[in-house]
CSV table of C-alpha atoms in Angstrom, one decimal:
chain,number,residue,atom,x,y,z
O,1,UNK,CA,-42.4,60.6,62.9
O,2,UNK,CA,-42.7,58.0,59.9
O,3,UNK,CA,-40.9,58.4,56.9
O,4,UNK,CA,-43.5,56.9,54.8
O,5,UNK,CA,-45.0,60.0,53.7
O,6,UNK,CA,-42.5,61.0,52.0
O,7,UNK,CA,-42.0,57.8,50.4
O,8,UNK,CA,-45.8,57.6,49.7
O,9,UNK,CA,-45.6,61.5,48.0
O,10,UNK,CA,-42.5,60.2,46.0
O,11,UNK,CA,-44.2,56.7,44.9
O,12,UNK,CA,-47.6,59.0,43.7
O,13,UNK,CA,-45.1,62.1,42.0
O,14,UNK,CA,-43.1,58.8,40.0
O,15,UNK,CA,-46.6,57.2,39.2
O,16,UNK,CA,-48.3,60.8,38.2
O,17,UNK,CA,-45.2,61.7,35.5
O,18,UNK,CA,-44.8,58.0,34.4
O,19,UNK,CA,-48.6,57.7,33.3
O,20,UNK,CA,-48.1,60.9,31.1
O,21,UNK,CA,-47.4,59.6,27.8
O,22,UNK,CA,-45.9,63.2,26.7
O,23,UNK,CA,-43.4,63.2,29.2
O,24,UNK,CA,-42.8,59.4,28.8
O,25,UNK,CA,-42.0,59.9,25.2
O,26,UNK,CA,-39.3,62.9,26.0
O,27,UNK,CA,-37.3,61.3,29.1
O,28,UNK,CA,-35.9,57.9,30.0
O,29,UNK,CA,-37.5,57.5,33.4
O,30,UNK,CA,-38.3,59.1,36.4
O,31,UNK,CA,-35.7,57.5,39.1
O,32,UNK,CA,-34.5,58.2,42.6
O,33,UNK,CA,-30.9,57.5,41.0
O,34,UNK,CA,-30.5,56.8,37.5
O,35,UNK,CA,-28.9,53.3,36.4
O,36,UNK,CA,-26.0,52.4,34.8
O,37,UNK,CA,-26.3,53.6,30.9
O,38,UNK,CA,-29.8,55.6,31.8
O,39,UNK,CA,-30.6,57.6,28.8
O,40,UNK,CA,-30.9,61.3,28.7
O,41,UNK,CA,-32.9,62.7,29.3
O,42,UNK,CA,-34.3,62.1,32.8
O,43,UNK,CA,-35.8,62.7,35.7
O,44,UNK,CA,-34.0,62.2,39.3
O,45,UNK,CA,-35.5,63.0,43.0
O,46,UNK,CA,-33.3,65.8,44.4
O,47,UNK,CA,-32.7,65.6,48.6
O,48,UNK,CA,-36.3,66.1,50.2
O,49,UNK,CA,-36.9,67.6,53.5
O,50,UNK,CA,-39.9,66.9,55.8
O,51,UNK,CA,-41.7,68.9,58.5
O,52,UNK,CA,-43.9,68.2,61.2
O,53,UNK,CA,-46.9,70.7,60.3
O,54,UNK,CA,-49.4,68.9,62.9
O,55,UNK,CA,-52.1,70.8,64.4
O,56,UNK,CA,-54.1,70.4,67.6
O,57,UNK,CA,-56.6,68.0,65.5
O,58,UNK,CA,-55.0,66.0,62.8
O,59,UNK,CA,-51.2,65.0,62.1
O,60,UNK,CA,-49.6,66.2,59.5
O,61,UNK,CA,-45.9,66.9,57.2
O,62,UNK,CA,-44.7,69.8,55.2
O,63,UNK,CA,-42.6,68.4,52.3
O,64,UNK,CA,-40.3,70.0,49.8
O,65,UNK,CA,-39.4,68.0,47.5
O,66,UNK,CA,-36.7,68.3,44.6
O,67,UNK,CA,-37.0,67.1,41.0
O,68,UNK,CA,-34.1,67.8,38.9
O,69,UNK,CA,-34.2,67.1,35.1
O,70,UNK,CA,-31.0,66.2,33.3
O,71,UNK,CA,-30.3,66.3,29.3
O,72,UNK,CA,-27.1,66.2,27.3
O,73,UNK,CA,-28.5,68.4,24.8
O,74,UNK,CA,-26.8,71.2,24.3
O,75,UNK,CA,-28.4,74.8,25.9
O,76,UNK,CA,-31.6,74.8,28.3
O,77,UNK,CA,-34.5,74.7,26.0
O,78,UNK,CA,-35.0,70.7,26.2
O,79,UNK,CA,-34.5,70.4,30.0
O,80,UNK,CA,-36.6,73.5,30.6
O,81,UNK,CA,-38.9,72.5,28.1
O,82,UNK,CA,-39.5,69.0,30.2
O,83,UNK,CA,-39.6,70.9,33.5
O,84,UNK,CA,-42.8,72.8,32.4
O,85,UNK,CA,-44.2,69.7,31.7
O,86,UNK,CA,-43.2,68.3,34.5
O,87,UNK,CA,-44.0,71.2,36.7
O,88,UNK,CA,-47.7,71.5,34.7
O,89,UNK,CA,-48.8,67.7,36.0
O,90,UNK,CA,-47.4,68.3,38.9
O,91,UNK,CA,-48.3,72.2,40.3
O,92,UNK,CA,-52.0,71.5,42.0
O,93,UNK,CA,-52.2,68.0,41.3
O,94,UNK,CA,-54.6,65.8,42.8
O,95,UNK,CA,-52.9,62.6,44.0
O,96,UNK,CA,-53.6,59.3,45.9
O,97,UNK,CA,-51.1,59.2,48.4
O,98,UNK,CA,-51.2,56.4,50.2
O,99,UNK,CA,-51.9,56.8,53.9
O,100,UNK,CA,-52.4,60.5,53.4
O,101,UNK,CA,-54.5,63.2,52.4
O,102,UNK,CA,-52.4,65.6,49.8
O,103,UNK,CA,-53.6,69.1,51.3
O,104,UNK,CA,-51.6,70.7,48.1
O,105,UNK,CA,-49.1,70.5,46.0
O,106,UNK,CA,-47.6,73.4,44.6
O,107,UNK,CA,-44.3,74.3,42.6
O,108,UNK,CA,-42.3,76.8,44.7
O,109,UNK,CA,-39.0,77.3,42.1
O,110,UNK,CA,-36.9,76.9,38.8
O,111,UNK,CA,-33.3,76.8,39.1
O,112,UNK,CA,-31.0,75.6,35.6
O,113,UNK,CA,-27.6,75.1,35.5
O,114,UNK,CA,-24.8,73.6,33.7
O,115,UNK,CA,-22.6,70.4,34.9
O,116,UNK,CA,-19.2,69.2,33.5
O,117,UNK,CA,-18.2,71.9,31.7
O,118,UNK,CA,-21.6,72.7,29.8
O,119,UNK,CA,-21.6,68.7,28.8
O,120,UNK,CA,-25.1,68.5,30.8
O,121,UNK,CA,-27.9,70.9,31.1
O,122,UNK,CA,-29.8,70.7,34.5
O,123,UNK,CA,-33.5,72.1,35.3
O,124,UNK,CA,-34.3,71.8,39.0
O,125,UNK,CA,-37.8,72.3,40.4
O,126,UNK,CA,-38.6,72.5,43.7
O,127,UNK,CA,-42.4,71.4,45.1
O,128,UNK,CA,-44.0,72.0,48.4
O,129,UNK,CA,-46.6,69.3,49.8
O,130,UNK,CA,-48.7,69.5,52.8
O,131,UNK,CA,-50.1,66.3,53.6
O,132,UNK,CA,-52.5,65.6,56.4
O,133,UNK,CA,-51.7,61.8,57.9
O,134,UNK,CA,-54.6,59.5,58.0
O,135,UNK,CA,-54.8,57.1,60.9
């Protein structure tokens, strides 16, 4: 099994959140690891996992994929403010993903925490995608 679906689902979630001009104005970026002197706050990609979920007819993946939002502001409201905008583009979105047909997209879970001795504030959303691969 190919890894480019979930590369493909990651490159369409990045572009999907980076064309929304709300979210734009709140975070830094939306990165798969944030560089050196990234601004807070942003968005990172958590640790996916992929499933075969082919059937008799068409091949296809199960993905779950993490987004975790990050903020130095003190308390949860900005980072769980930005996940429900981030979870709202993202919760039965319609996206172009390359080599694919999305099936769905849906947000499964919301889980905060605080890093560093309460120095960061972290909001991490979990999505499952079903994708059907096109040949």
């Amino acid at each position: 099994m190919s890894l480019s679906p979930l590369l493909a689902l990651r490159n369409a979630v990045r572009e999907r959140l980076g064309a929304d001009a709300g979210l734009s104005a709140r975070v830094s970026g939306v990165f798969d690891e944030p560089p050196s002197g990234a601004g807070h706050p942003y968005v990172v990609f958590g640790d996916g996992q992929m499933r075969d979920w082919s059937a008799s007819l068409s091949r296809g993946v199960e993905i779950l994929l993490p987004l975790h939002v990050w903020t130095t502001h003190r308390g949860m409201a900005e980072a769980l403010h930005i996940a429900h905008r981030v979870a709202g583009l993202l919760d039965e979105a319609t996206l172009a993903v390359e080599g694919c047909r999305l099936v769905n997209l849906r947000f499964v879970s919301l889980e905060t925490r605080r890093d560093n001795i309460g120095r960061f504030a972290r909001a991490s959303l979990r999505f499952r995608a079903a994708l059907e691969i096109l040949e």
